[in-house]
Coordinates of C-alpha atoms and ligand atoms in Angstrom, one line a residue:
X202 CA -0.1 -0.2 -0.4
X203 CA 1.0 3.2 -0.3
X204 CA 0.8 6.8 1.4
X205 CA 2.9 9.3 3.4
X206 CA 3.9 6.5 6.0
X207 CA 7.6 7.2 5.6
X208 CA 9.2 7.6 9.5
X209 CA 11.8 9.4 8.2
X210 CA 9.8 12.1 6.0
X211 CA 13.3 13.5 4.3
X212 CA 14.6 10.0 3.2
X213 CA 13.4 8.6 -0.2
X214 CA 10.6 5.3 0.6
X215 CA 9.5 2.3 -1.1
X216 CA 6.4 3.7 -0.7
X217 CA 7.5 6.8 -2.9
X218 CA 7.5 4.2 -5.7
X219 CA 4.3 2.6 -4.8
X220 CA 2.1 1.5 -8.1
X221 CA -1.2 1.7 -5.9
X222 CA -0.7 5.0 -5.2
X223 CA -4.1 7.0 -6.7
X224 CA -6.1 3.4 -6.7
X225 CA -9.2 2.6 -4.6
X226 CA -8.0 1.6 -1.5
X227 CA -10.6 -0.9 -1.3
X228 CA -9.0 -3.0 -4.0
X229 CA -6.7 -3.8 -1.9
X230 CA -8.9 -5.0 0.8
X231 CA -10.8 -7.8 -0.1
X232 CA -13.3 -9.3 2.1
X233 CA -11.7 -12.6 1.7
X234 CA -8.7 -13.9 3.2
X235 CA -7.7 -16.6 1.9
X236 CA -3.7 -18.2 1.2
X237 CA -5.5 -19.1 -2.4
X238 CA -6.9 -15.8 -3.4
X239 CA -9.6 -15.9 -5.9
X240 CA -11.1 -13.0 -7.8
X241 CA -11.6 -9.9 -5.0
X242 CA -7.9 -9.9 -5.1
X243 CA -7.2 -10.7 -8.7
X244 CA -7.3 -6.7 -9.8
X245 CA -5.0 -5.3 -6.3
X246 CA -2.5 -8.4 -7.1
X247 CA -2.2 -7.7 -10.8
X248 CA -1.4 -3.8 -9.9
X249 CA 1.3 -5.4 -6.9
X250 CA 3.5 -7.6 -9.8
X251 CA 3.8 -4.4 -12.3
X252 CA 5.1 -2.6 -9.0
X253 CA 8.9 -2.1 -9.0
X254 CA 8.4 -2.3 -5.0
X255 CA 6.9 -5.5 -4.3
X256 CA 9.1 -7.0 -2.5
X257 CA 10.3 -4.0 -0.4
X258 CA 6.3 -3.8 0.5
X259 CA 6.1 -7.6 0.7
X260 CA 8.8 -7.8 3.3
X261 CA 7.7 -4.7 5.2
X262 CA 4.2 -6.4 5.8
X263 CA 5.8 -9.8 6.7
X264 CA 8.5 -7.9 9.3
X265 CA 5.9 -5.6 10.9
X266 CA 2.8 -8.3 10.9
X267 CA 0.5 -6.6 8.5
X268 CA -2.7 -8.7 8.5
X269 CA -4.6 -6.9 6.6
X270 CA -5.4 -6.4 2.9
X271 CA -3.1 -6.8 0.0
X272 CA 0.5 -6.4 0.3
X273 CA 3.4 -7.4 -2.2
X274 CA 0.7 -9.3 -4.3
X275 CA 0.0 -11.6 -0.8
X276 CA -2.7 -12.1 1.3
X277 CA -2.9 -12.2 4.7
X278 CA -3.2 -15.6 5.3
X279 CA -0.4 -16.2 2.4
X280 CA 2.2 -13.7 4.9
X281 CA 0.9 -15.6 8.3
X282 CA 2.0 -18.4 6.3
X283 CA 5.4 -17.1 5.7
X284 CA 5.8 -15.6 8.7
X285 CA 4.9 -19.1 10.4
X286 CA 7.8 -20.4 7.9
X287 CA 10.4 -18.5 8.8
X288 CA 9.8 -18.8 12.4
X289 CA 10.1 -22.4 12.2
X290 CA 13.3 -22.1 10.1
X291 CA 14.9 -19.9 12.8
X292 CA 13.7 -22.1 15.6
X293 CA 14.7 -26.0 13.9
X294 CA 17.1 -24.6 11.5
X295 CA 18.3 -28.3 10.9
X296 CA 15.0 -29.7 10.2
Ligands
LIG291 S1 3.6 -3.9 -4.3 FE1 1.6 -3.5 -4.3 S2 0.8 -2.9 -2.0 FE2 2.8 -3.0 -2.3 S3 3.5 -1.1 -3.1 FE3 3.8 -2.2 -4.9 S4 1.3 -1.8 -5.4 FE4 1.3 -0.9 -3.6

């Protein structure tokens, strides 16, 4: 997602490059939260896939526990799954 939520307003920020600037925010907050996103998330994910800061956005959302909406072409359910996998790898690196 975009907006002016830079912590340091003088520093360049990945959000300044966000492709979702000016898009309807409701596109990025579909009602369903599925690990297999369907039509509701299609438009948002299409915009994300063309976004030059997709990976920075996705990483931010995962690291900050963003639990709502489409960020970096992922749903909240997908990000939770990624977070769990990361935690599992940290806890049991030899598995
Ligand atoms: S990846 Fe998607 S949600 Fe993230 S900044 Fe780009 S367009 Fe917005």
